[in-house]
N, CA, C and O atoms as a MOPAC input file, in Angstrom:
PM7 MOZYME 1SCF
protein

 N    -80.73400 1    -7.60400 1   -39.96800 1
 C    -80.69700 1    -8.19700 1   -38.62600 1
 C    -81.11600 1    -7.19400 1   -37.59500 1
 O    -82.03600 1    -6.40200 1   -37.80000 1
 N    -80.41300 1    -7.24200 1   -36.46000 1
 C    -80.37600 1    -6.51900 1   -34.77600 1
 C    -80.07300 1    -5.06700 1   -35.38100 1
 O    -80.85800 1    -4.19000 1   -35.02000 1
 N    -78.87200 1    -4.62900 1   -36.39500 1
 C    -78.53300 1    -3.23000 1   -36.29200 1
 C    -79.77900 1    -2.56400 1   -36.97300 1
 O    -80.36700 1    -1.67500 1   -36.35700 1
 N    -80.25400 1    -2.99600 1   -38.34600 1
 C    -81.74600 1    -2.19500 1   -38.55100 1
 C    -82.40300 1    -1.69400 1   -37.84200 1
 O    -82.47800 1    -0.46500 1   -37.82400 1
 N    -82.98300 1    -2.33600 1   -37.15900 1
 C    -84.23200 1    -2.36500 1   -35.91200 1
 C    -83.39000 1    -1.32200 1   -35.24600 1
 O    -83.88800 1    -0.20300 1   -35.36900 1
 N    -82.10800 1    -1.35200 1   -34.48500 1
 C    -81.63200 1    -0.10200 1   -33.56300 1
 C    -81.26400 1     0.63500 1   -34.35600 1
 O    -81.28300 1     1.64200 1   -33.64700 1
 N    -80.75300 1     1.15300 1   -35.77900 1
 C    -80.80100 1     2.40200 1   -36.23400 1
 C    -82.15300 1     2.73200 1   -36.59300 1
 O    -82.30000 1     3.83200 1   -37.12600 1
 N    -83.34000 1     1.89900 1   -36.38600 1
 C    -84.61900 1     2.86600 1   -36.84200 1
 C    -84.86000 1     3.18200 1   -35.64100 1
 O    -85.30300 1     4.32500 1   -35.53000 1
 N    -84.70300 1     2.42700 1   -34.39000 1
 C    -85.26500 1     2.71500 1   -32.91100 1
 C    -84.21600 1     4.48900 1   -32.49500 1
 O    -84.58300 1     5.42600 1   -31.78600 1
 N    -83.12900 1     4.35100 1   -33.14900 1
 C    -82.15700 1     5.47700 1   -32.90200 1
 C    -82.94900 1     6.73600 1   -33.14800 1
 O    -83.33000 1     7.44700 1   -32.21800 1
 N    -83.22200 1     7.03600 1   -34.58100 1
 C    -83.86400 1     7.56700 1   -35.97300 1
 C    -85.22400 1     8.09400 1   -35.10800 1
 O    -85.50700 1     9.28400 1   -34.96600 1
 N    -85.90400 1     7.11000 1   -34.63200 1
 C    -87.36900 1     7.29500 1   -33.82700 1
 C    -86.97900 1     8.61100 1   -32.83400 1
 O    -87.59900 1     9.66600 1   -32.97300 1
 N    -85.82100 1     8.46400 1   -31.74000 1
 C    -85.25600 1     8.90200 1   -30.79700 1
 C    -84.62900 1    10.32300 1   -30.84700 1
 O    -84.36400 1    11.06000 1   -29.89800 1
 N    -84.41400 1    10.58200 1   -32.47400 1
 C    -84.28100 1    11.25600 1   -32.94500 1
 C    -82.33400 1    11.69500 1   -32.94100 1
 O    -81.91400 1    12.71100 1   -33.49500 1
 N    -81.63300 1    10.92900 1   -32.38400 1
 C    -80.41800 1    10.52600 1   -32.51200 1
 C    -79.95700 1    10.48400 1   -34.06500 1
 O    -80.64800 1    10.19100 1   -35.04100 1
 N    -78.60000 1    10.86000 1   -34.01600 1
 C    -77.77000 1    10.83100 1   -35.58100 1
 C    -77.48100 1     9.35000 1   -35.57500 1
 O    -76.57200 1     8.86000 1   -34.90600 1
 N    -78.38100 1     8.58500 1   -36.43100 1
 C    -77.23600 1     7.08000 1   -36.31800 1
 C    -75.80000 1     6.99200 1   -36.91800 1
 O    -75.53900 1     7.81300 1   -37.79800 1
 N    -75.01700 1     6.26900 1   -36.62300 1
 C    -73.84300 1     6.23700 1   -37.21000 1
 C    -73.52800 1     5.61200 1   -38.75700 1
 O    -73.99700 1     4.48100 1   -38.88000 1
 N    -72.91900 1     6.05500 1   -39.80600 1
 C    -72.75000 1     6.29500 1   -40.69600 1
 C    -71.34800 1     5.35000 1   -41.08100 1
 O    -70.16000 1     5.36900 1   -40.75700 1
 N    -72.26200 1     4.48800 1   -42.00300 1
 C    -70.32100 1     3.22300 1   -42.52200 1
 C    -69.49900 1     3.75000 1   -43.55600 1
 O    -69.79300 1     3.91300 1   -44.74000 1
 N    -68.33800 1     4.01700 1   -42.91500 1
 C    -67.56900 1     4.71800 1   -43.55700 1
 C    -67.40200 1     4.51600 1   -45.28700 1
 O    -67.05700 1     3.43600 1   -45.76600 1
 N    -67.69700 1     5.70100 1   -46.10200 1
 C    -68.01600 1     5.36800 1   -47.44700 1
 C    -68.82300 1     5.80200 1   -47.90100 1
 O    -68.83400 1     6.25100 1   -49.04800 1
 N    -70.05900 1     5.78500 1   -46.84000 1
 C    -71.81800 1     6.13200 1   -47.53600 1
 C    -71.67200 1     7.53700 1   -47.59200 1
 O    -70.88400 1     8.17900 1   -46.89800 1
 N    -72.36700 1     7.95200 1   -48.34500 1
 C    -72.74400 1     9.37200 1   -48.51900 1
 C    -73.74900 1     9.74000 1   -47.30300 1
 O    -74.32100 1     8.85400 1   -46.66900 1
 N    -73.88000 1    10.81500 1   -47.08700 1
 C    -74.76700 1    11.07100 1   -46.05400 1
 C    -76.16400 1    11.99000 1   -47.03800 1
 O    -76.29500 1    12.85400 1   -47.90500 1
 N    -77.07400 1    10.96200 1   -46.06100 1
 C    -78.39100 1    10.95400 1   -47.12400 1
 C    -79.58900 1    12.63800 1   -46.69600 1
 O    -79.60700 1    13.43400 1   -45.75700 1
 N    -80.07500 1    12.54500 1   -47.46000 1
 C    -80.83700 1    14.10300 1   -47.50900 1
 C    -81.16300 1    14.02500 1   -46.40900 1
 O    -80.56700 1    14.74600 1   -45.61000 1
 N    -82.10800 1    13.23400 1   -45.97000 1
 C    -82.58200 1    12.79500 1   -44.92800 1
 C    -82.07700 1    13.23900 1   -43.53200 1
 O    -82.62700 1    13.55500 1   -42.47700 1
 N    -80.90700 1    13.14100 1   -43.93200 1
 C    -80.13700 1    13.12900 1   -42.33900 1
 C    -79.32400 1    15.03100 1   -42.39300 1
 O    -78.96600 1    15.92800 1   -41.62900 1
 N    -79.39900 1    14.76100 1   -43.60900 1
 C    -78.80500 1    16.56300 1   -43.66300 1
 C    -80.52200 1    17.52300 1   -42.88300 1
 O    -80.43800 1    18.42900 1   -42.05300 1
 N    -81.76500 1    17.02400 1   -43.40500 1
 C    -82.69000 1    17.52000 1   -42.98000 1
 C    -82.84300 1    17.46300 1   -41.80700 1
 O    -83.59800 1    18.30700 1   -41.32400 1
 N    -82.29500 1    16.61000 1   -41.02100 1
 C    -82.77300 1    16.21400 1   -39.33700 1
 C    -81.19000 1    17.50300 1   -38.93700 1
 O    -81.36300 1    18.65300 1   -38.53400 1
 N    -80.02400 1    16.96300 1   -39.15800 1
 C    -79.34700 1    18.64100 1   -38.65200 1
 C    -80.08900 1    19.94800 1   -39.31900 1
 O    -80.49500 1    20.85100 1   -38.58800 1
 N    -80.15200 1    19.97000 1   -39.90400 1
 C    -80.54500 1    21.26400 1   -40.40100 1
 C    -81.93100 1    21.70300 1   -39.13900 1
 O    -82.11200 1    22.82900 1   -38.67500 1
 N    -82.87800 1    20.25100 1   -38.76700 1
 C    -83.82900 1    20.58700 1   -38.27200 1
 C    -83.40600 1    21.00500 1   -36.57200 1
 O    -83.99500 1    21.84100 1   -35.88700 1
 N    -82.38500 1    20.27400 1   -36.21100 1
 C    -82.04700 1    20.33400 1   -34.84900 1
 C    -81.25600 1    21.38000 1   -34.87000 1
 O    -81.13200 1    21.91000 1   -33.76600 1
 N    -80.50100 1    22.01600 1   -35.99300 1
 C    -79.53700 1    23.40400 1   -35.62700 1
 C    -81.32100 1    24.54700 1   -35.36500 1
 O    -81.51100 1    25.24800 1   -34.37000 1
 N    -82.09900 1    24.43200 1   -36.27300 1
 C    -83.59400 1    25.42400 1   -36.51800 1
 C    -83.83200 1    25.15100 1   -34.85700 1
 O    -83.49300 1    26.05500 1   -34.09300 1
 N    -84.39500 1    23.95000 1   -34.32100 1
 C    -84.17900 1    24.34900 1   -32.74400 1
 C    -83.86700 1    25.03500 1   -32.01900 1
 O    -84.47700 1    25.76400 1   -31.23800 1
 N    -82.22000 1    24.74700 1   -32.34500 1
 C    -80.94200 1    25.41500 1   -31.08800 1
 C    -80.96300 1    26.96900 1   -31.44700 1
 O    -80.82400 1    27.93200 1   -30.69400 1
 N    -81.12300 1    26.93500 1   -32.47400 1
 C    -81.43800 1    28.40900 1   -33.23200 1
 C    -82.25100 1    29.24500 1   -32.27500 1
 O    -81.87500 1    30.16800 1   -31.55200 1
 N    -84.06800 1    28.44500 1   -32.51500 1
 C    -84.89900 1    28.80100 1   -31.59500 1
 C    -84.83500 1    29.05000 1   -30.11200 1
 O    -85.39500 1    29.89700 1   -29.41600 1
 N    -83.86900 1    27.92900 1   -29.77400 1
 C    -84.01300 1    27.72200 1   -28.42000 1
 C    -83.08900 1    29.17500 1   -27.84800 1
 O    -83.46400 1    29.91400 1   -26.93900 1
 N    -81.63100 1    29.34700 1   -28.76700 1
 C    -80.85100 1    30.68400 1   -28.15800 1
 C    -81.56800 1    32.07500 1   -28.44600 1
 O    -81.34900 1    33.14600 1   -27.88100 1
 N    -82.66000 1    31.74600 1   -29.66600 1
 C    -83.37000 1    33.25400 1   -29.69700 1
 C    -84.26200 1    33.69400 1   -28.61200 1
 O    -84.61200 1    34.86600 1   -28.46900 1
 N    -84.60400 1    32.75600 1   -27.88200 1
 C    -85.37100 1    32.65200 1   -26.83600 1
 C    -84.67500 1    33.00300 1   -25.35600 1
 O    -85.06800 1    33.76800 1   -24.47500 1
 N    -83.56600 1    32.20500 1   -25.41900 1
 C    -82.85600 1    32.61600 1   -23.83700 1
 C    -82.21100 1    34.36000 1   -24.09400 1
 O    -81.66300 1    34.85600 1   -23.11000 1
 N    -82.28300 1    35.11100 1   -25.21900 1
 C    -81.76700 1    35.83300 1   -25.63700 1
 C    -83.10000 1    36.80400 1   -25.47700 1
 O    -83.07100 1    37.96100 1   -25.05700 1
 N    -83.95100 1    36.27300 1   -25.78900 1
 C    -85.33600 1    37.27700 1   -24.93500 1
 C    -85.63500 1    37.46900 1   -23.85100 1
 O    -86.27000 1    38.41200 1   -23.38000 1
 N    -85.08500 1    36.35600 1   -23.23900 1
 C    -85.36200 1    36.37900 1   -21.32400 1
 C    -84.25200 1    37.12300 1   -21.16900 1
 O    -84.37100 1    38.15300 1   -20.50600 1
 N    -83.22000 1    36.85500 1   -21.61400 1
 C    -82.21300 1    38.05400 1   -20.78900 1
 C    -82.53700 1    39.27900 1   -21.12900 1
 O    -82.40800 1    40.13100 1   -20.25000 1
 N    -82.90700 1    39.59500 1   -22.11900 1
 C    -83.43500 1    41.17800 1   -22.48800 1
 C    -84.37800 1    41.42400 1   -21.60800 1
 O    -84.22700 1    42.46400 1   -20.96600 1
 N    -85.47200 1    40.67100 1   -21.34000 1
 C    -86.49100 1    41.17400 1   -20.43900 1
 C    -85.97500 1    40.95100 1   -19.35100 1
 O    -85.92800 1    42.01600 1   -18.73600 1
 N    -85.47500 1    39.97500 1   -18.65600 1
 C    -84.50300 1    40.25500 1   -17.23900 1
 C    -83.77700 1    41.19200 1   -17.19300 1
 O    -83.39500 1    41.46300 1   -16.05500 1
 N    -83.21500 1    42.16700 1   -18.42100 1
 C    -82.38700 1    43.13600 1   -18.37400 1
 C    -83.43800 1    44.46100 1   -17.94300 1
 O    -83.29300 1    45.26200 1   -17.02000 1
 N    -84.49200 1    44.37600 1   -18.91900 1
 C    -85.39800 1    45.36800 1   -18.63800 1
 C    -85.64500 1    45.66600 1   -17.23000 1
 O    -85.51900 1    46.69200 1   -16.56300 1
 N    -86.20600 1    43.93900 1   -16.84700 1
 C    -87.04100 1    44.52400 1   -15.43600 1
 C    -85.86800 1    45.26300 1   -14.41300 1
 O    -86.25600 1    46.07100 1   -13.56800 1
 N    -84.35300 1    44.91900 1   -14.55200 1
 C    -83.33100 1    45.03300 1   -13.50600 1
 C    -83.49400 1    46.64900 1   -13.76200 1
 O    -83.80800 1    47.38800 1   -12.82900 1
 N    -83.26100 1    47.14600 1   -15.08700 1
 C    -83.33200 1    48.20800 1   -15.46600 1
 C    -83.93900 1    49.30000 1   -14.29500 1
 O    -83.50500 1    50.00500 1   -13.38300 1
 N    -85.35700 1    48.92500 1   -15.00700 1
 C    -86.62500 1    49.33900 1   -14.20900 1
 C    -86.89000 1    49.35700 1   -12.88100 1
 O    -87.56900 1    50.14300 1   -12.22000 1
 N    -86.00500 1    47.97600 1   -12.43500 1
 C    -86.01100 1    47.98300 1   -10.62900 1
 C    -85.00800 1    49.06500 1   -10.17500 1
 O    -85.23700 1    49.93400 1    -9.33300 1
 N    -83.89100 1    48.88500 1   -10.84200 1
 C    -82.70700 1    49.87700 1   -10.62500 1
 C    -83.50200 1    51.35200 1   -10.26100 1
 O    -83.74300 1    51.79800 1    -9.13900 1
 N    -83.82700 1    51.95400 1   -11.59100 1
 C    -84.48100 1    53.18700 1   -11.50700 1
 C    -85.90300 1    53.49400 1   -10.44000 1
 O    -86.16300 1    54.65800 1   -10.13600 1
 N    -86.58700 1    52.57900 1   -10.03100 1
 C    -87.46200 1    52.43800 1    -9.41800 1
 C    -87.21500 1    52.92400 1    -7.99200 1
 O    -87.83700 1    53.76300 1    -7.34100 1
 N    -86.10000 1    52.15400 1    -7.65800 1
 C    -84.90000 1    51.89100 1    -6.25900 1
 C    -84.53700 1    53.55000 1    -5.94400 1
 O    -84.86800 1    54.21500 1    -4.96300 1
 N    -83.60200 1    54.03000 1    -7.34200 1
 C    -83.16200 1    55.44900 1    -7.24500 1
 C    -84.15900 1    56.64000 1    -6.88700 1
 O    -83.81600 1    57.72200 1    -6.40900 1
 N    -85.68000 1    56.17600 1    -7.26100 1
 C    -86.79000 1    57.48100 1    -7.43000 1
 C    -86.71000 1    57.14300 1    -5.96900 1
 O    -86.24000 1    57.96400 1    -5.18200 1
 N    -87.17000 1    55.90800 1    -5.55000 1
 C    -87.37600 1    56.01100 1    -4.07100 1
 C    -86.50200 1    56.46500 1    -3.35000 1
 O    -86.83800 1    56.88100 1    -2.24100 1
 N    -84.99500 1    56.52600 1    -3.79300 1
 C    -83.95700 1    56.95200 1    -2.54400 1
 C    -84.49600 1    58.29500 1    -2.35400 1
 O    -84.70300 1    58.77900 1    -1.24100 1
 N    -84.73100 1    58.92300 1    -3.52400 1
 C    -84.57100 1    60.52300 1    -3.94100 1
 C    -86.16800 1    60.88000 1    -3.37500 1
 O    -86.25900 1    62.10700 1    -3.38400 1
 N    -86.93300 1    60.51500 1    -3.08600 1
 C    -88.15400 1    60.37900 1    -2.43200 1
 C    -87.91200 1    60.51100 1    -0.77900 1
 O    -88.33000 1    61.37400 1    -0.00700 1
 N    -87.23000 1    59.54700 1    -0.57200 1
 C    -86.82000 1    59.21600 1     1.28800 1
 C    -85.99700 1    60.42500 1     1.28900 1
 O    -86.19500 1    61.19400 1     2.23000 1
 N    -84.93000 1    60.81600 1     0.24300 1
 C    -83.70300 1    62.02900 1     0.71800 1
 C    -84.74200 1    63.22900 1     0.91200 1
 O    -84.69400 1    63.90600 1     1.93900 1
 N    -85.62000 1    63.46600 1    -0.02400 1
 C    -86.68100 1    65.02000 1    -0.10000 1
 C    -87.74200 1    64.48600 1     1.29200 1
 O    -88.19200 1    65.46200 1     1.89200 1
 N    -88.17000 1    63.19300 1     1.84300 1
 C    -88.92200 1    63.19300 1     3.01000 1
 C    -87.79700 1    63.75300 1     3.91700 1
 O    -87.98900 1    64.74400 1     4.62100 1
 N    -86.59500 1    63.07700 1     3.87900 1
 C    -85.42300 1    63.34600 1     5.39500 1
 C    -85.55100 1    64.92200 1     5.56100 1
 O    -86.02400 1    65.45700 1     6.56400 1
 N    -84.94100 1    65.76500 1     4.15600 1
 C    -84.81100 1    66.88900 1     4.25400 1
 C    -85.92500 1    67.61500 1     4.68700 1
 O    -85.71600 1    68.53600 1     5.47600 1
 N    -87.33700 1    67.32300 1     4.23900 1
 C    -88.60100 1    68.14100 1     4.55900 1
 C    -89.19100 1    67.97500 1     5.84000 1
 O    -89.99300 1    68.79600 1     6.28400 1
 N    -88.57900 1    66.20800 1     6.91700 1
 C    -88.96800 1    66.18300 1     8.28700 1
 C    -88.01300 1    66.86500 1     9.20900 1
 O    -88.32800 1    67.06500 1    10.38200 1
 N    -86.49300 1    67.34700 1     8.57200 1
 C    -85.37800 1    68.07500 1     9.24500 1
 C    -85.93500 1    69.47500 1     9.18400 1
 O    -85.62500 1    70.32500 1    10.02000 1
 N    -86.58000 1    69.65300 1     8.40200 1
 C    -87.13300 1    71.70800 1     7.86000 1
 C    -88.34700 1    71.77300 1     8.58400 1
 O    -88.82800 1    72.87500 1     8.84400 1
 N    -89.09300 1    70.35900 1     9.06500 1
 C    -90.45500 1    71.09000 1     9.74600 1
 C    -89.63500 1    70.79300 1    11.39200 1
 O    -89.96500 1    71.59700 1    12.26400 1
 N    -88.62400 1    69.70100 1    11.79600 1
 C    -88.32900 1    70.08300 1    12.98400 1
 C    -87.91600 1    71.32600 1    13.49900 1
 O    -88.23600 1    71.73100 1    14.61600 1
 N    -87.02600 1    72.09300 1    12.49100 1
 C    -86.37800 1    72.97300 1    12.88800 1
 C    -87.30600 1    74.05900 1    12.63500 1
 O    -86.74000 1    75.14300 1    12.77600 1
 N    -88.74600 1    74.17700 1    12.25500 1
 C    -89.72600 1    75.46300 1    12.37900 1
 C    -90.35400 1    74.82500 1    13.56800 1
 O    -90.33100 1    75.64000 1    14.49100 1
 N    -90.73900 1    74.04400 1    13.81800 1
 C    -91.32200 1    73.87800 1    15.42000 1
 C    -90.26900 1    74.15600 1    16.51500 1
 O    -90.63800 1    74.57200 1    17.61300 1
 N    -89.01800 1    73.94300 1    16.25100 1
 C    -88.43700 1    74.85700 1    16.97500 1
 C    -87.70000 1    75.44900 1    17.59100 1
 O    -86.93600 1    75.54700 1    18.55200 1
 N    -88.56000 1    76.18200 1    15.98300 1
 C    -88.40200 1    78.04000 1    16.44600 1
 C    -89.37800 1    78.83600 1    16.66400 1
 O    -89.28700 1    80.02200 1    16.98100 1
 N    -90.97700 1    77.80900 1    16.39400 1
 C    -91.95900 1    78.16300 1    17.12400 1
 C    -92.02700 1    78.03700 1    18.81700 1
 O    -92.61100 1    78.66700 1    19.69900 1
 N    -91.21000 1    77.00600 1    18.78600 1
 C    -91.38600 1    76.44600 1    20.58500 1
 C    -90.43200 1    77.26600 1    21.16500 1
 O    -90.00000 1    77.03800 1    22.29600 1
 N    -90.13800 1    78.01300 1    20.62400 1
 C    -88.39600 1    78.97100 1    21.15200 1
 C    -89.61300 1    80.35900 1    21.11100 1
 O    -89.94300 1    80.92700 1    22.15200 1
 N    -89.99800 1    80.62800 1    20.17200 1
 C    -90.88500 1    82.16700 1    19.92300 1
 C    -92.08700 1    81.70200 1    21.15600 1
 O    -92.22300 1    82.58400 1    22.00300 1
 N    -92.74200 1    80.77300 1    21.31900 1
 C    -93.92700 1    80.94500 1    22.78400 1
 C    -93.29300 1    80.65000 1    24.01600 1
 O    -93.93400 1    81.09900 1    24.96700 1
 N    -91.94600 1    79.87300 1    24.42300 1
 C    -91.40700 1    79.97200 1    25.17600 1
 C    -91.06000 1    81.33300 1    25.76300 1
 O    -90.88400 1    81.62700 1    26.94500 1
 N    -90.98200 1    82.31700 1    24.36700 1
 C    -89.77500 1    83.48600 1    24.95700 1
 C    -91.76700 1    84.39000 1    25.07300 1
 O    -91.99900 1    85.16800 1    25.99800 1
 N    -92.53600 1    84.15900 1    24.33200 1
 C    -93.69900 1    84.96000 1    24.69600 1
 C    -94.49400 1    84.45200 1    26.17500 1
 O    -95.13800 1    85.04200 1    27.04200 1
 N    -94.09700 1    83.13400 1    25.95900 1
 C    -94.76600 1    82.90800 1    28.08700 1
 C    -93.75800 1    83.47900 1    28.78300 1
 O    -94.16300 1    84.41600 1    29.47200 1
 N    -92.42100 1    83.23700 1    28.87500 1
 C    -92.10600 1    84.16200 1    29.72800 1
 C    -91.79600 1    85.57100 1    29.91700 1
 O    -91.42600 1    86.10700 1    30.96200 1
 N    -92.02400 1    86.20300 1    28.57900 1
 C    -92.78800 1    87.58900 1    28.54800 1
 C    -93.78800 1    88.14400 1    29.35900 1
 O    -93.67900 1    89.14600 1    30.06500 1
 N    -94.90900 1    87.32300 1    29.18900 1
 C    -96.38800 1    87.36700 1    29.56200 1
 C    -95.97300 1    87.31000 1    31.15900 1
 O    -96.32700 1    88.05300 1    32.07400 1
 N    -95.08100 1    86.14100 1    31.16800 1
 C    -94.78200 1    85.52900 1    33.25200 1
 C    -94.16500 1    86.64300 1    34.06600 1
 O    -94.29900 1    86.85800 1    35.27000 1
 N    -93.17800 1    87.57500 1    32.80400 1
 C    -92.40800 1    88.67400 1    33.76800 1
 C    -93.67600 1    89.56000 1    33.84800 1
 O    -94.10900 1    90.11500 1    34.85800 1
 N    -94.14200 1    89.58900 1    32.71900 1
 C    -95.14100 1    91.03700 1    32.92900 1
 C    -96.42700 1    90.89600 1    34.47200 1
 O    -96.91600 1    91.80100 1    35.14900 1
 N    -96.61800 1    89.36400 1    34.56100 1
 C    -97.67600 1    89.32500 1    35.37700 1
 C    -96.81700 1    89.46900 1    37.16500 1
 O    -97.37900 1    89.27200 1    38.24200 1
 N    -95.48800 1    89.82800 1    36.96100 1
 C    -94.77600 1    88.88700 1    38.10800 1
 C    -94.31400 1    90.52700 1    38.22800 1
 O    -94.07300 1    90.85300 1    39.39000 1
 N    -94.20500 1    91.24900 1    37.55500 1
 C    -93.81800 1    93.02100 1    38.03300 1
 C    -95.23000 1    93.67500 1    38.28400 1
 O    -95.28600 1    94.77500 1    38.83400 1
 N    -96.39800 1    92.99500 1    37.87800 1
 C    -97.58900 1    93.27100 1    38.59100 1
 C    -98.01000 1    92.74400 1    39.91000 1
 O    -98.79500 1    93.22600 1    40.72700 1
 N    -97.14000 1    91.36800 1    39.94700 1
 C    -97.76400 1    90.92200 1    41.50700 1
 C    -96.50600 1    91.77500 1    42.65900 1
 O    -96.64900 1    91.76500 1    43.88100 1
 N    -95.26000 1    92.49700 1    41.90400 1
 C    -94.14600 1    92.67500 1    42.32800 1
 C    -93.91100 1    91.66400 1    42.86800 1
 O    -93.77700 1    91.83500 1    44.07900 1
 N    -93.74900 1    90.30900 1    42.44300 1
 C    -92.70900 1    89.15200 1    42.74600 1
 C    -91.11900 1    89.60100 1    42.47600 1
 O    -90.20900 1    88.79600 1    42.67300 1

């Protein structure tokens, strides 16, 4: 009758049809789990690669992140070391102009 037709339409769908209590469960249907665990199998070996490579790239961003801090810390330190030689250049021609200013200023006797 009606149930044939919907356990083959099930079967098509790829659904477990239901089983009258008694029957043995046929090769057939051991092959379709067996085939859908080989899936789920596939499918977790797979989300199990994306997280590894999502692990990688975080990895890689992580360390990427750190070179740059350590990059910006050696720029901070090396724009603090050239302020402080300009000055002590601008301190050394300051103190040589007004060297030069007294010397010209005991010549004008100002």
């Amino acid at each position: 009758g009606g149930g044939a037709g919907t356990a083959a339409a099930a079967g098509r769908r790829g659904a477990l049809s239901p089983r009258p209590p008694g029957t043995p469960w046929s090769r057939r249907h051991f092959e379709r789990v067996a085939a859908a665990m080989r899936e789920f199998q596939g499918s977790l070996i797979g989300m199990q690669e994306a997280l590894d490579e999502a692990r990688r790239l975080y990895r890689s961003s992580a360390e990427a992140l750190a070179e740059a801090e350590l990059r910006y810390e050696e720029a901070e330190r090396s724009k603090a070391s050239l302020c402080g030689q300009l000055l002590m250049l601008w301190a050394q021609h300051n103190n040589q102009t007004s060297a030069k200013l007294r010397v010209v200023a005991a010549r004008l006797g100002v």
